[in-house]
CSV table of C-alpha atoms in Angstrom, one decimal:
chain,number,residue,atom,x,y,z
E,22,MET,CA,2.3,81.3,3.2
E,23,MET,CA,0.1,80.0,6.0
E,24,ALA,CA,-0.7,76.8,4.1
E,25,SER,CA,2.9,76.2,3.4
E,26,TRP,CA,3.8,76.7,7.1
E,27,LEU,CA,1.1,74.3,8.2
E,28,SER,CA,2.3,71.7,5.7
E,29,ALA,CA,5.9,72.0,7.0
E,30,LEU,CA,4.7,71.7,10.6
E,31,GLY,CA,2.7,68.6,9.7
E,32,ILE,CA,5.7,66.9,8.1
E,33,PHE,CA,7.9,67.8,11.1
E,34,LEU,CA,5.3,66.3,13.5
E,35,LEU,CA,5.1,63.2,11.4
E,36,LEU,CA,8.8,62.7,11.4
E,37,ALA,CA,9.0,63.4,15.1
E,38,ASP,CA,6.3,60.7,15.7
E,39,VAL,CA,8.1,58.2,13.5
E,40,THR,CA,11.4,58.9,15.3
E,41,HIS,CA,9.7,58.5,18.7
E,42,ALA,CA,8.1,55.2,17.6
E,43,ALA,CA,11.3,53.8,16.0
E,44,PHE,CA,11.4,50.0,16.3
E,45,ASN,CA,14.2,48.4,18.1
E,46,PRO,CA,14.7,44.7,17.2
E,47,PRO,CA,14.1,42.0,19.8
E,48,PHE,CA,16.9,40.0,21.4
E,49,ASN,CA,17.2,37.0,23.7
E,50,ASN,CA,18.0,36.5,27.3
E,51,THR,CA,17.9,33.6,29.7
E,52,LEU,CA,16.2,33.3,33.1
E,53,GLU,CA,18.4,33.9,36.0
E,54,ARG,CA,20.2,30.7,37.1
E,55,GLY,CA,18.0,28.7,39.4
E,56,VAL,CA,14.9,30.8,38.7
E,57,ALA,CA,11.5,29.7,37.3
E,58,THR,CA,8.8,32.3,36.8
E,59,GLU,CA,5.4,33.1,35.4
E,60,CYS,CA,4.9,35.1,32.3
E,61,LYS,CA,1.9,37.3,32.9
E,62,THR,CA,-0.9,38.7,30.7
E,63,CYS,CA,-0.1,42.2,32.1
E,64,PRO,CA,2.9,43.6,34.0
E,65,TYR,CA,1.5,43.2,37.5
E,66,THR,CA,2.0,40.4,40.0
E,67,LEU,CA,-1.8,39.9,40.3
E,68,CYS,CA,-2.3,39.4,36.6
E,69,THR,CA,-3.1,35.9,35.3
E,70,ASN,CA,-0.4,33.7,33.8
E,71,LYS,CA,-0.1,33.0,30.1
E,72,GLU,CA,3.1,30.9,30.3
E,73,TYR,CA,5.3,29.3,33.0
E,74,TYR,CA,9.0,29.3,32.3
E,75,GLY,CA,11.2,26.7,33.9
E,76,TYR,CA,14.8,26.9,34.8
E,77,ASN,CA,17.2,28.1,32.0
E,78,THR,CA,14.5,29.1,29.6
E,79,ILE,CA,15.7,31.3,26.8
E,80,VAL,CA,13.2,34.1,26.1
E,81,SER,CA,12.9,36.5,23.2
E,82,LEU,CA,12.3,40.0,24.5
E,83,ILE,CA,10.2,42.3,22.3
E,84,CYS,CA,9.6,45.5,24.2
E,85,TRP,CA,9.6,47.0,27.7
E,86,THR,CA,6.9,48.6,29.9
E,87,THR,CA,6.2,49.4,33.6
E,88,GLY,CA,4.2,47.6,36.2
E,89,THR,CA,4.6,46.2,39.7
E,90,VAL,CA,7.8,47.3,41.4
E,91,ILE,CA,10.0,44.2,42.0
E,92,ALA,CA,13.3,44.6,43.9
E,93,GLY,CA,13.0,48.4,43.5
E,94,ASP,CA,12.5,48.3,39.7
E,95,SER,CA,9.2,48.7,37.8
E,96,THR,CA,10.5,47.5,34.4
E,97,TRP,CA,8.8,44.5,32.8
E,98,LEU,CA,9.5,42.9,29.5
E,99,ARG,CA,7.2,41.5,26.9
E,100,THR,CA,8.3,38.2,25.4
E,101,SER,CA,7.6,36.6,22.1
E,102,ASP,CA,4.8,34.7,23.9
E,103,ASP,CA,3.0,38.0,24.3
E,104,CYS,CA,3.3,38.0,28.1
E,105,TYR,CA,5.4,39.9,30.6
E,106,VAL,CA,8.3,39.0,32.9
E,107,THR,CA,10.2,41.2,35.3
E,108,GLN,CA,13.8,41.9,34.4
E,109,TYR,CA,14.7,40.7,37.9
E,110,ASP,CA,14.0,37.2,36.8
E,111,LEU,CA,16.5,37.4,33.9
E,112,ALA,CA,20.2,37.1,33.8
E,113,ALA,CA,22.0,40.4,34.3
E,114,TYR,CA,22.0,42.5,31.1
E,115,ALA,CA,24.9,44.9,30.4
E,116,GLY,CA,22.7,47.4,28.6
E,117,GLU,CA,19.5,49.3,29.4
E,118,TYR,CA,16.3,47.6,28.3
E,119,GLU,CA,14.6,51.0,28.2
E,120,THR,CA,17.1,52.1,25.6
E,121,ASP,CA,17.7,48.9,23.6
E,122,LEU,CA,14.1,47.8,23.3
E,123,SER,CA,11.0,49.7,22.1
E,124,PHE,CA,8.4,50.8,24.6
E,125,CYS,CA,5.4,48.5,24.4
E,126,GLY,CA,2.9,51.4,24.5
E,127,HIS,CA,0.5,53.0,27.0
E,128,ASP,CA,-2.0,50.1,26.9
E,129,SER,CA,0.7,47.7,28.2
E,130,THR,CA,0.8,49.6,31.5
E,131,LEU,CA,-2.8,48.9,32.4
E,132,GLU,CA,-3.7,46.3,35.0
E,133,HIS,CA,-6.4,43.8,34.1
E,134,ILE,CA,-7.7,41.6,37.0
E,135,THR,CA,-11.0,40.3,38.3
E,136,THR,CA,-11.9,40.1,41.9
E,137,ALA,CA,-14.5,38.3,44.2
E,138,PRO,CA,-14.9,38.2,48.0
E,139,ALA,CA,-14.3,35.0,50.0
E,140,THR,CA,-14.0,34.0,53.7
E,141,THR,CA,-11.9,31.3,55.2
E,142,LYS,CA,-13.7,28.4,57.0
E,143,TYR,CA,-10.6,26.9,58.6
E,144,ASN,CA,-7.2,28.2,59.5
E,145,THR,CA,-5.7,28.5,56.0
E,146,GLU,CA,-2.3,28.6,54.5
E,147,CYS,CA,-1.8,31.0,51.6
E,148,ASN,CA,1.1,29.7,49.5
E,149,ILE,CA,3.2,31.0,46.8
E,150,CYS,CA,1.9,28.3,44.5
E,151,ASP,CA,-1.0,25.8,44.5
E,152,ASP,CA,0.4,23.1,46.6
E,153,ASN,CA,0.6,22.5,50.4
E,154,THR,CA,3.4,19.9,50.2
E,155,SER,CA,6.3,22.0,48.9
E,156,CYS,CA,5.2,25.6,48.2
E,157,GLU,CA,6.2,28.1,50.8
E,158,VAL,CA,3.7,29.9,53.0
E,159,VAL,CA,3.1,33.6,52.3
E,160,LYS,CA,0.3,34.2,54.8
E,161,TYR,CA,-1.4,32.3,57.6
E,162,LEU,CA,-5.1,33.2,57.5
E,163,LYS,CA,-7.2,32.6,60.5
E,164,TYR,CA,-10.7,31.1,60.1
E,165,GLY,CA,-13.3,33.8,59.4
E,166,THR,CA,-10.8,36.0,57.6
E,167,ASP,CA,-12.4,38.0,54.7
E,168,ILE,CA,-10.1,37.8,51.6
E,169,THR,CA,-10.3,38.9,47.9
E,170,VAL,CA,-9.6,36.3,45.2
E,171,THR,CA,-8.6,37.2,41.7
E,172,CYS,CA,-8.5,34.0,39.7
E,173,TRP,CA,-8.9,30.2,40.0
E,174,THR,CA,-7.1,27.0,38.9
E,175,ASP,CA,-8.2,23.4,39.0
E,176,LEU,CA,-4.7,21.9,38.5
E,177,GLY,CA,-3.4,22.4,42.1
E,178,ALA,CA,-2.5,19.7,44.7
E,179,LEU,CA,-5.3,17.7,46.3
E,180,VAL,CA,-6.2,18.9,49.8
E,181,ILE,CA,-8.1,16.4,51.9
E,182,ASN,CA,-11.2,15.0,50.1
E,183,ASP,CA,-11.9,17.8,47.7
E,184,ARG,CA,-12.1,15.6,44.6
E,185,THR,CA,-15.5,16.9,43.7
E,186,GLU,CA,-14.0,20.4,43.5
E,187,LYS,CA,-11.3,19.3,41.1
E,188,ARG,CA,-8.6,20.5,43.4
E,189,THR,CA,-9.6,24.1,43.0
E,190,TRP,CA,-7.2,26.8,44.3
E,191,LEU,CA,-7.7,30.5,44.3
E,192,LYS,CA,-5.2,33.3,44.0
E,193,THR,CA,-5.7,36.2,46.5
E,194,THR,CA,-4.7,39.9,46.5
E,195,ASP,CA,-1.9,38.9,48.8
E,196,ASN,CA,-0.4,37.2,45.7
E,197,CYS,CA,-0.7,33.7,47.1
E,198,TYR,CA,-3.0,30.7,46.6
E,199,VAL,CA,-5.6,29.2,49.0
E,200,ALA,CA,-7.4,25.8,48.6
E,201,GLN,CA,-11.0,26.4,47.9
E,202,ILE,CA,-12.1,23.6,50.3
E,203,GLY,CA,-10.8,25.9,53.2
E,204,LEU,CA,-13.3,28.6,52.3
E,205,GLU,CA,-16.9,29.1,53.6
E,206,GLU,CA,-18.3,29.0,50.1
E,207,ALA,CA,-17.0,28.0,46.7
E,208,ALA,CA,-16.0,30.9,44.5
E,209,ASP,CA,-18.1,31.8,41.6
E,210,LYS,CA,-15.8,31.0,38.7
E,211,THR,CA,-17.9,33.1,36.3
E,212,GLU,CA,-16.8,36.2,38.2
E,213,ILE,CA,-13.1,35.7,38.1
E,214,ASP,CA,-10.5,34.7,35.5
E,215,TYR,CA,-8.7,31.4,35.1
E,216,CYS,CA,-5.2,31.8,36.6
E,217,GLY,CA,-3.4,30.1,33.7
E,218,PRO,CA,-0.4,27.8,34.2
E,219,VAL,CA,0.9,27.8,37.8
E,220,GLY,CA,4.3,26.2,38.3
E,221,PHE,CA,6.5,25.5,41.3
E,222,LEU,CA,7.8,28.8,42.5
E,223,GLN,CA,10.1,29.7,45.3
E,224,LEU,CA,10.3,32.8,47.5
E,225,ASN,CA,13.0,35.3,46.7
E,226,TYR,CA,16.0,34.7,49.0
E,227,THR,CA,18.4,36.8,46.9
E,228,SER,CA,17.8,40.1,48.7
E,229,PRO,CA,20.7,41.4,50.9
E,230,VAL,CA,19.0,40.2,54.0
E,231,LYS,CA,17.9,36.6,53.8
E,232,ARG,CA,14.4,36.0,55.0
E,233,ALA,CA,13.7,33.6,57.8
E,234,GLY,CA,12.0,30.3,56.9
E,235,SER,CA,8.8,29.1,58.4
E,236,PRO,CA,9.1,28.2,62.0
E,237,LEU,CA,10.1,24.6,62.6
E,238,HIS,CA,8.7,22.3,65.2
E,239,LEU,CA,10.9,19.3,65.8
E,240,GLN,CA,9.9,18.4,69.4
E,241,THR,CA,8.8,14.8,70.2
E,242,SER,CA,6.1,14.6,72.8
E,243,PRO,CA,5.8,11.8,75.4
E,244,ARG,CA,3.8,8.7,74.7
E,245,SER,CA,2.9,6.9,77.8
E,246,LEU,CA,-0.5,5.4,76.8
E,247,ALA,CA,-0.7,1.9,75.2
E,248,LYS,CA,-2.6,1.9,71.9
E,249,LYS,CA,-4.4,-0.7,69.9
E,250,SER,CA,-3.1,-1.4,66.4
E,251,PRO,CA,-5.1,0.7,63.9
E,252,THR,CA,-6.7,-0.6,60.7
E,253,PRO,CA,-4.3,0.1,57.8
E,254,SER,CA,-5.3,3.1,55.8
E,255,PRO,CA,-3.4,3.8,52.6
E,256,SER,CA,-5.0,7.3,52.4
E,257,HIS,CA,-3.0,8.7,55.2
E,258,ASP,CA,-0.5,11.1,53.6
E,259,LEU,CA,1.7,12.7,56.2
E,260,HIS,CA,4.0,14.3,53.6
E,261,LYS,CA,1.6,17.3,53.5
E,262,ARG,CA,1.7,19.9,56.2
E,263,TYR,CA,-1.9,21.2,56.5
E,264,LEU,CA,-5.4,19.7,57.0
E,265,LEU,CA,-4.1,16.2,57.7
E,266,ASN,CA,-6.1,13.2,58.5
E,267,ILE,CA,-4.8,11.2,61.5
E,268,THR,CA,-6.2,8.1,63.3
E,269,VAL,CA,-7.5,7.8,66.9
E,270,GLY,CA,-5.4,5.3,68.8
E,271,GLU,CA,-7.5,5.1,72.0
E,272,ASP,CA,-11.0,3.8,72.8
E,273,TYR,CA,-12.1,7.5,72.7
E,274,ALA,CA,-10.3,10.7,71.9
E,275,ARG,CA,-12.1,13.6,73.7
E,276,CYS,CA,-12.1,17.0,72.0
E,277,TYR,CA,-12.2,20.0,74.3
E,278,GLU,CA,-13.1,23.7,73.8
E,279,THR,CA,-9.6,24.7,74.8
E,280,PRO,CA,-6.3,22.7,75.0
E,281,SER,CA,-7.2,21.5,78.5
E,282,SER,CA,-9.1,18.5,79.8
E,283,SER,CA,-10.7,20.8,82.4
E,284,SER,CA,-12.5,22.8,79.7
E,285,ARG,CA,-15.9,22.0,78.1
E,286,LEU,CA,-16.1,18.7,76.2
E,287,VAL,CA,-17.2,19.4,72.6
E,288,THR,CA,-17.2,15.9,71.1
E,289,SER,CA,-15.5,12.6,71.2
E,290,TYR,CA,-13.9,10.5,68.4
E,291,GLU,CA,-14.0,6.7,68.6
E,292,TRP,CA,-11.0,4.4,68.1
E,293,ASP,CA,-9.7,4.1,64.6
E,294,HIS,CA,-11.7,7.2,63.5
E,295,GLY,CA,-10.0,9.6,61.1
E,296,VAL,CA,-9.8,13.1,62.3
E,297,TRP,CA,-8.9,16.2,60.3
E,298,VAL,CA,-6.5,18.5,62.1
E,299,GLN,CA,-5.6,22.1,61.3
E,300,CYS,CA,-2.7,22.9,63.5
E,301,TYR,CA,-1.0,22.1,66.9
E,302,GLU,CA,-1.1,23.9,70.2
E,303,ASP,CA,1.4,23.6,73.0
E,304,SER,CA,0.4,23.8,76.7
E,305,PHE,CA,3.8,23.4,78.4
E,306,ALA,CA,2.4,24.9,81.7
E,307,ASN,CA,0.2,21.9,82.2
E,308,PRO,CA,1.7,19.5,84.8
E,309,ASN,CA,0.2,16.5,83.1
E,310,PRO,CA,2.8,15.3,80.5
E,311,ASN,CA,0.1,13.8,78.3
E,312,GLU,CA,-1.6,17.2,78.0
E,313,THR,CA,1.3,19.4,76.8
E,314,SER,CA,0.6,18.9,73.1
E,315,TRP,CA,-2.8,19.3,71.3
E,316,TYR,CA,-4.3,19.3,67.8
E,317,LEU,CA,-7.0,21.7,66.7
E,318,THR,CA,-9.5,19.7,64.6
E,319,THR,CA,-11.9,20.9,61.9
E,320,ASP,CA,-14.6,20.7,64.6
E,321,PHE,CA,-12.8,23.6,66.2
E,322,CYS,CA,-11.9,21.7,69.4
E,323,TYR,CA,-8.7,20.3,70.8
E,324,VAL,CA,-7.5,16.7,71.1
E,325,ARG,CA,-4.4,15.5,73.0
E,326,GLU,CA,-1.6,14.5,70.7
E,327,VAL,CA,-1.1,11.2,72.6
E,328,ASP,CA,-4.6,10.1,71.6
E,329,PHE,CA,-3.6,9.5,68.0
E,330,TRP,CA,-1.5,6.9,66.4
E,331,GLU,CA,0.4,9.3,64.2
E,332,SER,CA,2.4,12.2,65.5
E,333,LEU,CA,2.8,15.4,63.5
E,334,TYR,CA,5.4,16.8,65.7
E,335,ASP,CA,8.1,15.5,63.4
E,336,GLN,CA,6.4,17.1,60.4
E,337,TYR,CA,8.2,20.4,60.4
E,338,ARG,CA,5.7,22.0,58.0
E,339,PHE,CA,2.7,21.3,60.2
E,340,PRO,CA,1.8,24.7,61.5
E,341,ASN,CA,1.5,26.0,65.1
E,342,CYS,CA,-2.0,27.5,65.7
E,343,ASN,CA,-0.3,30.7,66.9
E,344,LEU,CA,0.8,31.5,63.3
E,345,PHE,CA,-2.7,32.0,62.2
E,346,GLU,CA,-3.3,34.6,65.0
E,347,GLY,CA,-0.7,37.0,63.5
E,348,GLY,CA,-1.2,36.2,59.8
E,349,GLY,CA,2.5,35.9,59.3
E,350,GLY,CA,4.5,34.1,56.6
E,351,GLU,CA,7.1,35.1,54.1
E,352,ASP,CA,6.9,38.4,52.2
E,353,VAL,CA,6.4,38.0,48.5
E,354,ASP,CA,6.6,40.6,45.7
């Protein structure tokens, strides 16, 4: 009798397990209109990317799981590429993914990331993707800030003269990318994973309250000093917004400890010398009209804006130094 009862119980449990694990067939959906996204190796925003899906991509959804909460929802979906996207990136679905798809299993809920410490050498923009030209800023990191990086890529945009570093960018635990050349030391690539494909991404502006964009600076400063014609230099790219090289237009451009000519002189740059600048600083209280606008250089001293041939005050993406004090930027999920 006991053996018969145990046998019946075993059959019942087997049937219950089969019922629980019943397979629901996959089906297709399309990325939300105007959305491009990364398909990740695990359902968390810090996981590396396996694929990058451009606009209007049709994806085959295999199963569902849980991970990082995006727009109030922790549901992620595995695609036929064996990677995960959030349902927030997909066109609205009339049903319930948790009902209409199978669960991916417990292992799918685990987060797999690598980490390594790093420190910023310069004021550093941390962007939603690996490009200082068009990708939005998530964080403004002041020089000397300790950060944690999770992966690396060598396919990002070139920042100043980092050709020897193959344009290396690193993703941080703030879910944004920094250029390695802006760090005190190069990251040990043996300690962290490769990020996978990183495409052009945009911040989420579809929440009920639209987020404010990065501060714009459109002021034009006075130019009362005559300048010599500079030697043409095709390497000057003013389309970028950060760590720009501009040319001295005076016999000498003096670089001071603070944005004031009454402060200690740190160094001087000769005419036609290229200077790397990090950000701008306003000093409107100064009665001298030629000393109201300054650039902070990578020598960590300030040069008057009027001492250069190029003006960055019409480059709206070039940052104010004050931004790096507060660490602000756009929030990103």
